[in-house]
């Protein structure tokens, strides 16, 4: 793997998300950039897929497909019943839906599990602690994401209040997916995993600061 290609890719992603922030804060382009949200996720996923090491195995692909499918089904049941995460509805910015649930939400879950797994591997050597750490990182990410999501027409909560139930469910599902990866002994590395996670996290932080500023 060429180190220069990693550096150039990170630079591209930084520029890409900076342009995204700019597009969202300019009133004239805000609506247009909301429609680009699925493409931003797909581009990030494509970079992660390209730099994935070692080569994909059948077991790895099956585990990834399981995370995608189960997370999508959990979100679909959650939207229809309100019994998992609480009562919420998806907006239009995440693209094509099945039963009011965007297909791309499964990819978002998979990307976040993938990145937090690699981050947890970097932080600790304890196999027992790694699933807890990965799930914790997922919840930290969601704490920020939830503040920006309604403004970006990704989803909104009944009464405008995010229930604690949502964060508990996020932790439980994330822990289960992290544990599944480790029990299946699926190992992988990716030099873009940490940059993608951090860039996306800071992207939402920047938008939250902006939304708080204009509201004040």
PDB file of N, CA and C in Angstrom, residues 48 111-113 115-116 119 134 137-138 140-142 192-203:
ATOM      1  N   UNK A  48     -12.962   3.371   2.119  1.00  0.00           N
ATOM      2  CA  UNK A  48     -12.676   2.334   3.117  1.00  0.00           C
ATOM      3  C   UNK A  48     -12.534   0.974   2.454  1.00  0.00           C
ATOM      4  N   UNK A 111     -20.181   0.955   8.364  1.00  0.00           N
ATOM      5  CA  UNK A 111     -19.001   1.814   8.344  1.00  0.00           C
ATOM      6  C   UNK A 111     -18.546   2.192   9.742  1.00  0.00           C
ATOM      7  N   UNK A 112     -19.498   2.540  10.598  1.00  0.00           N
ATOM      8  CA  UNK A 112     -19.146   2.957  11.953  1.00  0.00           C
ATOM      9  C   UNK A 112     -18.611   1.790  12.781  1.00  0.00           C
ATOM     10  N   UNK A 113     -19.216   0.632  12.654  1.00  0.00           N
ATOM     11  CA  UNK A 113     -18.713  -0.558  13.349  1.00  0.00           C
ATOM     12  C   UNK A 113     -17.303  -0.882  12.857  1.00  0.00           C
ATOM     13  N   UNK A 115     -15.026   1.123  11.492  1.00  0.00           N
ATOM     14  CA  UNK A 115     -14.042   2.105  11.948  1.00  0.00           C
ATOM     15  C   UNK A 115     -13.775   2.002  13.446  1.00  0.00           C
ATOM     16  N   UNK A 116     -14.829   1.857  14.249  1.00  0.00           N
ATOM     17  CA  UNK A 116     -14.632   1.792  15.700  1.00  0.00           C
ATOM     18  C   UNK A 116     -13.954   0.494  16.121  1.00  0.00           C
ATOM     19  N   UNK A 119     -10.331   1.345  15.604  1.00  0.00           N
ATOM     20  CA  UNK A 119      -9.890   2.286  16.644  1.00  0.00           C
ATOM     21  C   UNK A 119      -9.704   1.566  17.979  1.00  0.00           C
ATOM     22  N   UNK A 134     -15.554  -0.242  21.575  1.00  0.00           N
ATOM     23  CA  UNK A 134     -16.133   0.029  20.263  1.00  0.00           C
ATOM     24  C   UNK A 134     -17.555   0.549  20.364  1.00  0.00           C
ATOM     25  N   UNK A 137     -17.572   4.148  21.682  1.00  0.00           N
ATOM     26  CA  UNK A 137     -17.231   5.105  20.631  1.00  0.00           C
ATOM     27  C   UNK A 137     -18.428   5.358  19.714  1.00  0.00           C
ATOM     28  N   UNK A 138     -19.203   4.316  19.461  1.00  0.00           N
ATOM     29  CA  UNK A 138     -20.407   4.462  18.646  1.00  0.00           C
ATOM     30  C   UNK A 138     -21.398   5.411  19.308  1.00  0.00           C
ATOM     31  N   UNK A 140     -20.721   7.772  21.554  1.00  0.00           N
ATOM     32  CA  UNK A 140     -20.150   9.130  21.523  1.00  0.00           C
ATOM     33  C   UNK A 140     -20.422   9.770  20.168  1.00  0.00           C
ATOM     34  N   UNK A 141     -20.209   9.016  19.112  1.00  0.00           N
ATOM     35  CA  UNK A 141     -20.479   9.506  17.754  1.00  0.00           C
ATOM     36  C   UNK A 141     -21.958   9.875  17.608  1.00  0.00           C
ATOM     37  N   UNK A 142     -22.822   9.013  18.107  1.00  0.00           N
ATOM     38  CA  UNK A 142     -24.263   9.255  17.972  1.00  0.00           C
ATOM     39  C   UNK A 142     -24.719  10.463  18.779  1.00  0.00           C
ATOM     40  N   UNK A 192      -7.395   4.255   6.534  1.00  0.00           N
ATOM     41  CA  UNK A 192      -8.361   5.349   6.413  1.00  0.00           C
ATOM     42  C   UNK A 192      -9.477   5.271   7.452  1.00  0.00           C
ATOM     43  N   UNK A 193      -9.526   4.210   8.232  1.00  0.00           N
ATOM     44  CA  UNK A 193     -10.621   4.025   9.181  1.00  0.00           C
ATOM     45  C   UNK A 193     -10.681   5.146  10.213  1.00  0.00           C
ATOM     46  N   UNK A 194      -9.560   5.439  10.845  1.00  0.00           N
ATOM     47  CA  UNK A 194      -9.531   6.510  11.855  1.00  0.00           C
ATOM     48  C   UNK A 194      -9.780   7.871  11.215  1.00  0.00           C
ATOM     49  N   UNK A 195      -9.104   8.217  10.091  1.00  0.00           N
ATOM     50  CA  UNK A 195      -9.397   9.500   9.457  1.00  0.00           C
ATOM     51  C   UNK A 195     -10.868   9.670   9.064  1.00  0.00           C
ATOM     52  N   UNK A 196     -11.472   8.645   8.499  1.00  0.00           N
ATOM     53  CA  UNK A 196     -12.886   8.747   8.098  1.00  0.00           C
ATOM     54  C   UNK A 196     -13.772   9.000   9.308  1.00  0.00           C
ATOM     55  N   UNK A 197     -13.542   8.258  10.382  1.00  0.00           N
ATOM     56  CA  UNK A 197     -14.338   8.422  11.594  1.00  0.00           C
ATOM     57  C   UNK A 197     -14.179   9.832  12.160  1.00  0.00           C
ATOM     58  N   UNK A 198     -12.935  10.297  12.262  1.00  0.00           N
ATOM     59  CA  UNK A 198     -12.661  11.615  12.838  1.00  0.00           C
ATOM     60  C   UNK A 198     -13.196  12.728  11.943  1.00  0.00           C
ATOM     61  N   UNK A 199     -13.004  12.606  10.636  1.00  0.00           N
ATOM     62  CA  UNK A 199     -13.479  13.632   9.706  1.00  0.00           C
ATOM     63  C   UNK A 199     -14.999  13.755   9.764  1.00  0.00           C
ATOM     64  N   UNK A 200     -15.694  12.631   9.761  1.00  0.00           N
ATOM     65  CA  UNK A 200     -17.158  12.669   9.842  1.00  0.00           C
ATOM     66  C   UNK A 200     -17.614  13.249  11.177  1.00  0.00           C
ATOM     67  N   UNK A 201     -16.950  12.857  12.245  1.00  0.00           N
ATOM     68  CA  UNK A 201     -17.293  13.361  13.574  1.00  0.00           C
ATOM     69  C   UNK A 201     -17.141  14.879  13.623  1.00  0.00           C
ATOM     70  N   UNK A 202     -16.019  15.381  13.132  1.00  0.00           N
ATOM     71  CA  UNK A 202     -15.766  16.823  13.139  1.00  0.00           C
ATOM     72  C   UNK A 202     -16.692  17.552  12.178  1.00  0.00           C
ATOM     73  N   UNK A 203     -17.088  16.903  11.111  1.00  0.00           N
ATOM     74  CA  UNK A 203     -18.060  17.464  10.174  1.00  0.00           C
ATOM     75  C   UNK A 203     -19.361  17.806  10.897  1.00  0.00           C
TER      76      UNK A 203
END
